[in-house]
Amino acid sequence: MLNAGVSPADCDKLVDGWLSTDLDEWTRRVVRRHFDPETGSPYWLERAKELSFDPRDITRHAELTEFGPFDLDVLRTRDPRDFVPLAVPRPLTGRVWDSGGTTGAPCRVFYTSEMIVHRGVWRRWSFTTEGFEPHRTWLQATPTGPHLIGNGVWEAGDLHQGVVYAIDMDPRWVKRLLRTARMPVARDYTEHLLDQILGVLETREVDYLNTTPALAVALIRRAPERVAVLRGVRLSGTHLVPSVYRQIAKALDGGICGLSYGNTFGNAAGLPVEKDGEVMPYLPNFPQVTMAVVDKTDPMTVVPYGSVGRVRLTVLHDDLFLPNVLERDEAMRYDTGDRFPTDGVANVRPLETAGTAVEGLY
């Protein structure tokens, strides 16, 4: 667990500052940091020699399309520390997190403490705006081990001043079972997860559950009475459709149903759902994370508001720069209007043109 010593007032001040950031100015700052000849990040200094332009000449966020789509295979083979600027004192100390690894070897990303705080502060913001109260008891029933979502124990505990229980969950194992058609074993694994969840819910007073949509549905089927007494459930993952959202919200019997979307690279906080769950929007963790919805055949072209396309994510942390990551998700481009300084995404789901990867319990 990381104790960053960040108070609620600090969190509010940080989010207010981020939301008032000029994105073009922030882009110039981050790109020049990563491409500084003396203190930039080793990977990007190598890549600069192969580029047909000088990244330090970039002045606007829109110009990041010059980099083209980012090759995620690099994150499967390179030392994650190569993406951290040399301006960060060596030797580095911190945590390496894995992507899901559903369609091949996992991508790995090094998180500095500043990156962890950014993600955590935004998650606390979403807890607060959705109505999750501090000083409550949580059960974290999400992937653990190398998966960043498991860091929610710290976010709900330290940053949102709660007490957190947790379970063990290995999503790669259940996905492997499903891909190899070992359905009875996969069902046994699901029951194993539900046993862990109920082992806490039946013996402790828990206010909020943080889990995946699929696991929430499985819990409702097995023990609806345990879900009905919860004050709220927070859902993380991409496999959420309006009918499932409504099923979970109804099972809560008046409790909060919060949402988040993202992965190891970047995240987005849930905004209030609209039209009885027919529109489920998210706000990227600005300015360090931006999301565009792009044409499925032309990833550098953004679709109009209300249209569906592929999610293109850009990471603009001081300590991590990943331009134009093409996600295996599709979404609707969402207009946040005057409320926020960046586009949102809504109704995220697995990309229809992607391979037949099984989402399993996540």
PDB file of C-alpha atoms in Angstrom, residues 148-306:
ATOM      1  CA  LEU A 148      -3.544  -2.144 -11.599  1.00  0.00           C
ATOM      2  CA  ILE A 149      -7.244  -2.353 -10.756  1.00  0.00           C
ATOM      3  CA  GLY A 150      -6.206  -4.134  -7.562  1.00  0.00           C
ATOM      4  CA  ASN A 151      -4.642  -0.865  -6.459  1.00  0.00           C
ATOM      5  CA  GLY A 152      -8.204   0.184  -5.675  1.00  0.00           C
ATOM      6  CA  VAL A 153      -7.526  -1.147  -2.181  1.00  0.00           C
ATOM      7  CA  TRP A 154      -5.271   1.866  -1.616  1.00  0.00           C
ATOM      8  CA  GLU A 155      -7.532   4.294  -3.436  1.00  0.00           C
ATOM      9  CA  ALA A 156     -10.650   3.397  -1.461  1.00  0.00           C
ATOM     10  CA  GLY A 157      -8.722   2.896   1.764  1.00  0.00           C
ATOM     11  CA  ASP A 158      -6.172   5.683   2.054  1.00  0.00           C
ATOM     12  CA  LEU A 159      -7.548   8.286  -0.338  1.00  0.00           C
ATOM     13  CA  HIS A 160     -11.239   7.794   0.428  1.00  0.00           C
ATOM     14  CA  GLN A 161     -10.641   7.039   4.099  1.00  0.00           C
ATOM     15  CA  GLY A 162     -12.248   3.609   4.089  1.00  0.00           C
ATOM     16  CA  VAL A 163     -11.595   0.095   5.359  1.00  0.00           C
ATOM     17  CA  VAL A 164     -11.109  -2.408   2.537  1.00  0.00           C
ATOM     18  CA  TYR A 165     -11.424  -6.189   2.313  1.00  0.00           C
ATOM     19  CA  ALA A 166     -10.216  -7.997  -0.808  1.00  0.00           C
ATOM     20  CA  ILE A 167     -10.250 -11.346  -2.598  1.00  0.00           C
ATOM     21  CA  ASP A 168      -7.832 -13.176  -4.918  1.00  0.00           C
ATOM     22  CA  MET A 169      -8.724 -13.076  -8.617  1.00  0.00           C
ATOM     23  CA  ASP A 170      -6.688 -14.250 -11.617  1.00  0.00           C
ATOM     24  CA  PRO A 171      -8.581 -13.222 -14.789  1.00  0.00           C
ATOM     25  CA  ARG A 172      -6.043 -14.853 -17.106  1.00  0.00           C
ATOM     26  CA  TRP A 173      -6.817 -18.256 -15.686  1.00  0.00           C
ATOM     27  CA  VAL A 174     -10.559 -18.073 -16.230  1.00  0.00           C
ATOM     28  CA  LYS A 175     -10.040 -16.646 -19.740  1.00  0.00           C
ATOM     29  CA  ARG A 176      -7.751 -19.558 -20.521  1.00  0.00           C
ATOM     30  CA  LEU A 177     -10.384 -21.990 -19.306  1.00  0.00           C
ATOM     31  CA  LEU A 178     -13.007 -20.398 -21.529  1.00  0.00           C
ATOM     32  CA  ARG A 179     -10.747 -20.308 -24.586  1.00  0.00           C
ATOM     33  CA  THR A 180     -10.018 -24.019 -24.187  1.00  0.00           C
ATOM     34  CA  ALA A 181     -13.698 -24.868 -23.652  1.00  0.00           C
ATOM     35  CA  ARG A 182     -13.218 -26.127 -20.100  1.00  0.00           C
ATOM     36  CA  MET A 183     -16.565 -24.714 -19.026  1.00  0.00           C
ATOM     37  CA  PRO A 184     -17.100 -26.860 -15.903  1.00  0.00           C
ATOM     38  CA  VAL A 185     -13.747 -25.730 -14.503  1.00  0.00           C
ATOM     39  CA  ALA A 186     -14.522 -22.112 -15.418  1.00  0.00           C
ATOM     40  CA  ARG A 187     -17.809 -22.360 -13.545  1.00  0.00           C
ATOM     41  CA  ASP A 188     -15.952 -23.815 -10.563  1.00  0.00           C
ATOM     42  CA  TYR A 189     -13.594 -20.836 -10.653  1.00  0.00           C
ATOM     43  CA  THR A 190     -16.532 -18.440 -10.698  1.00  0.00           C
ATOM     44  CA  GLU A 191     -17.982 -20.216  -7.677  1.00  0.00           C
ATOM     45  CA  HIS A 192     -14.589 -19.961  -5.988  1.00  0.00           C
ATOM     46  CA  LEU A 193     -14.677 -16.171  -6.460  1.00  0.00           C
ATOM     47  CA  LEU A 194     -18.257 -15.953  -5.215  1.00  0.00           C
ATOM     48  CA  ASP A 195     -17.339 -18.031  -2.175  1.00  0.00           C
ATOM     49  CA  GLN A 196     -14.626 -15.503  -1.332  1.00  0.00           C
ATOM     50  CA  ILE A 197     -16.999 -12.559  -1.784  1.00  0.00           C
ATOM     51  CA  LEU A 198     -19.745 -14.133   0.303  1.00  0.00           C
ATOM     52  CA  GLY A 199     -17.212 -15.167   2.917  1.00  0.00           C
ATOM     53  CA  VAL A 200     -16.791 -11.454   3.605  1.00  0.00           C
ATOM     54  CA  LEU A 201     -20.355 -10.254   2.995  1.00  0.00           C
ATOM     55  CA  GLU A 202     -21.832 -12.904   5.310  1.00  0.00           C
ATOM     56  CA  THR A 203     -19.482 -12.193   8.202  1.00  0.00           C
ATOM     57  CA  ARG A 204     -18.731  -8.463   7.935  1.00  0.00           C
ATOM     58  CA  GLU A 205     -20.743  -5.265   7.501  1.00  0.00           C
ATOM     59  CA  VAL A 206     -19.749  -4.071   4.034  1.00  0.00           C
ATOM     60  CA  ASP A 207     -21.088  -0.856   2.510  1.00  0.00           C
ATOM     61  CA  TYR A 208     -19.648  -0.894  -0.994  1.00  0.00           C
ATOM     62  CA  LEU A 209     -18.496  -3.553  -3.454  1.00  0.00           C
ATOM     63  CA  ASN A 210     -15.983  -2.833  -6.222  1.00  0.00           C
ATOM     64  CA  THR A 211     -16.137  -5.550  -8.875  1.00  0.00           C
ATOM     65  CA  THR A 212     -16.682  -6.334 -12.552  1.00  0.00           C
ATOM     66  CA  PRO A 213     -20.088  -6.345 -14.281  1.00  0.00           C
ATOM     67  CA  ALA A 214     -19.948 -10.097 -14.987  1.00  0.00           C
ATOM     68  CA  LEU A 215     -19.072 -10.971 -11.405  1.00  0.00           C
ATOM     69  CA  ALA A 216     -21.761  -8.630 -10.078  1.00  0.00           C
ATOM     70  CA  VAL A 217     -24.358 -10.423 -12.204  1.00  0.00           C
ATOM     71  CA  ALA A 218     -23.124 -13.809 -10.964  1.00  0.00           C
ATOM     72  CA  LEU A 219     -23.402 -12.583  -7.369  1.00  0.00           C
ATOM     73  CA  ILE A 220     -26.955 -11.346  -7.956  1.00  0.00           C
ATOM     74  CA  ARG A 221     -27.951 -14.768  -9.269  1.00  0.00           C
ATOM     75  CA  ARG A 222     -26.460 -16.586  -6.308  1.00  0.00           C
ATOM     76  CA  ALA A 223     -27.208 -14.241  -3.413  1.00  0.00           C
ATOM     77  CA  PRO A 224     -29.522 -11.378  -4.395  1.00  0.00           C
ATOM     78  CA  GLU A 225     -30.288 -10.628  -0.772  1.00  0.00           C
ATOM     79  CA  ARG A 226     -26.622  -9.790  -0.122  1.00  0.00           C
ATOM     80  CA  VAL A 227     -26.565  -7.321  -3.024  1.00  0.00           C
ATOM     81  CA  ALA A 228     -29.822  -5.657  -2.000  1.00  0.00           C
ATOM     82  CA  VAL A 229     -28.430  -4.509   1.348  1.00  0.00           C
ATOM     83  CA  LEU A 230     -25.271  -2.922  -0.080  1.00  0.00           C
ATOM     84  CA  ARG A 231     -25.062   0.862  -0.148  1.00  0.00           C
ATOM     85  CA  GLY A 232     -23.463   0.691  -3.577  1.00  0.00           C
ATOM     86  CA  VAL A 233     -21.484  -1.192  -6.194  1.00  0.00           C
ATOM     87  CA  ARG A 234     -18.725   0.225  -8.356  1.00  0.00           C
ATOM     88  CA  LEU A 235     -18.209  -1.516 -11.698  1.00  0.00           C
ATOM     89  CA  SER A 236     -14.878  -1.682 -13.515  1.00  0.00           C
ATOM     90  CA  GLY A 237     -14.396  -3.203 -16.968  1.00  0.00           C
ATOM     91  CA  THR A 238     -15.595  -2.868 -20.559  1.00  0.00           C
ATOM     92  CA  HIS A 239     -18.281  -5.552 -20.763  1.00  0.00           C
ATOM     93  CA  LEU A 240     -21.271  -3.471 -19.652  1.00  0.00           C
ATOM     94  CA  VAL A 241     -24.437  -2.983 -21.695  1.00  0.00           C
ATOM     95  CA  PRO A 242     -27.546  -0.984 -20.653  1.00  0.00           C
ATOM     96  CA  SER A 243     -29.597  -4.054 -19.760  1.00  0.00           C
ATOM     97  CA  VAL A 244     -26.877  -5.318 -17.411  1.00  0.00           C
ATOM     98  CA  TYR A 245     -26.468  -1.882 -15.846  1.00  0.00           C
ATOM     99  CA  ARG A 246     -30.200  -1.742 -15.165  1.00  0.00           C
ATOM    100  CA  GLN A 247     -30.170  -5.280 -13.734  1.00  0.00           C
ATOM    101  CA  ILE A 248     -27.414  -4.396 -11.267  1.00  0.00           C
ATOM    102  CA  ALA A 249     -28.947  -1.027 -10.346  1.00  0.00           C
ATOM    103  CA  LYS A 250     -32.310  -2.678  -9.676  1.00  0.00           C
ATOM    104  CA  ALA A 251     -30.701  -5.392  -7.512  1.00  0.00           C
ATOM    105  CA  LEU A 252     -29.123  -2.699  -5.336  1.00  0.00           C
ATOM    106  CA  ASP A 253     -32.591  -1.577  -4.200  1.00  0.00           C
ATOM    107  CA  GLY A 254     -31.709   2.125  -4.124  1.00  0.00           C
ATOM    108  CA  GLY A 255     -27.928   1.799  -3.725  1.00  0.00           C
ATOM    109  CA  ILE A 256     -25.366   3.607  -5.869  1.00  0.00           C
ATOM    110  CA  CYS A 257     -24.185   2.012  -9.103  1.00  0.00           C
ATOM    111  CA  GLY A 258     -20.917   3.695 -10.110  1.00  0.00           C
ATOM    112  CA  LEU A 259     -18.809   3.095 -13.215  1.00  0.00           C
ATOM    113  CA  SER A 260     -15.216   3.351 -14.382  1.00  0.00           C
ATOM    114  CA  TYR A 261     -13.436   2.475 -17.618  1.00  0.00           C
ATOM    115  CA  GLY A 262      -9.787   1.993 -18.401  1.00  0.00           C
ATOM    116  CA  ASN A 263      -6.738  -0.205 -18.188  1.00  0.00           C
ATOM    117  CA  THR A 264      -3.063  -0.180 -17.238  1.00  0.00           C
ATOM    118  CA  PHE A 265      -2.321   2.743 -19.555  1.00  0.00           C
ATOM    119  CA  GLY A 266      -5.079   5.184 -18.667  1.00  0.00           C
ATOM    120  CA  ASN A 267      -8.487   5.517 -17.069  1.00  0.00           C
ATOM    121  CA  ALA A 268     -11.765   7.396 -17.241  1.00  0.00           C
ATOM    122  CA  ALA A 269     -14.227   8.209 -14.464  1.00  0.00           C
ATOM    123  CA  GLY A 270     -17.919   7.524 -14.781  1.00  0.00           C
ATOM    124  CA  LEU A 271     -20.277  10.459 -15.337  1.00  0.00           C
ATOM    125  CA  PRO A 272     -24.010  10.281 -14.490  1.00  0.00           C
ATOM    126  CA  VAL A 273     -25.801   7.784 -16.720  1.00  0.00           C
ATOM    127  CA  GLU A 274     -28.492   9.108 -19.013  1.00  0.00           C
ATOM    128  CA  LYS A 275     -31.746   7.765 -20.455  1.00  0.00           C
ATOM    129  CA  ASP A 276     -32.092   4.952 -17.914  1.00  0.00           C
ATOM    130  CA  GLY A 277     -28.658   3.586 -18.694  1.00  0.00           C
ATOM    131  CA  GLU A 278     -28.882   3.852 -22.472  1.00  0.00           C
ATOM    132  CA  VAL A 279     -25.987   6.340 -22.350  1.00  0.00           C
ATOM    133  CA  MET A 280     -23.125   5.524 -19.959  1.00  0.00           C
ATOM    134  CA  PRO A 281     -20.460   8.251 -20.312  1.00  0.00           C
ATOM    135  CA  TYR A 282     -16.922   8.496 -18.964  1.00  0.00           C
ATOM    136  CA  LEU A 283     -14.473  11.365 -18.470  1.00  0.00           C
ATOM    137  CA  PRO A 284     -10.755  10.644 -19.116  1.00  0.00           C
ATOM    138  CA  ASN A 285      -8.333  11.424 -16.289  1.00  0.00           C
ATOM    139  CA  PHE A 286      -7.385  14.768 -17.872  1.00  0.00           C
ATOM    140  CA  PRO A 287      -4.873  16.090 -18.857  1.00  0.00           C
ATOM    141  CA  GLN A 288      -2.570  13.104 -18.393  1.00  0.00           C
ATOM    142  CA  VAL A 289      -5.073  10.859 -20.193  1.00  0.00           C
ATOM    143  CA  THR A 290      -7.142  11.794 -23.234  1.00  0.00           C
ATOM    144  CA  MET A 291      -9.435   9.592 -25.310  1.00  0.00           C
ATOM    145  CA  ALA A 292     -10.628  10.058 -28.864  1.00  0.00           C
ATOM    146  CA  VAL A 293     -13.209   8.013 -30.744  1.00  0.00           C
ATOM    147  CA  VAL A 294     -11.849   7.395 -34.226  1.00  0.00           C
ATOM    148  CA  ASP A 295     -12.893   5.828 -37.501  1.00  0.00           C
ATOM    149  CA  LYS A 296     -12.305   2.074 -37.387  1.00  0.00           C
ATOM    150  CA  THR A 297     -10.538   2.149 -40.761  1.00  0.00           C
ATOM    151  CA  ASP A 298      -8.689   5.449 -40.229  1.00  0.00           C
ATOM    152  CA  PRO A 299      -7.404   5.748 -36.654  1.00  0.00           C
ATOM    153  CA  MET A 300      -6.245   9.340 -37.110  1.00  0.00           C
ATOM    154  CA  THR A 301      -9.743  10.597 -37.986  1.00  0.00           C
ATOM    155  CA  VAL A 302     -12.089  11.458 -35.117  1.00  0.00           C
ATOM    156  CA  VAL A 303     -15.764  10.616 -35.642  1.00  0.00           C
ATOM    157  CA  PRO A 304     -18.576  13.155 -35.014  1.00  0.00           C
ATOM    158  CA  TYR A 305     -20.273  13.424 -31.625  1.00  0.00           C
ATOM    159  CA  GLY A 306     -22.797  10.662 -31.124  1.00  0.00           C
TER     160      GLY A 306
END
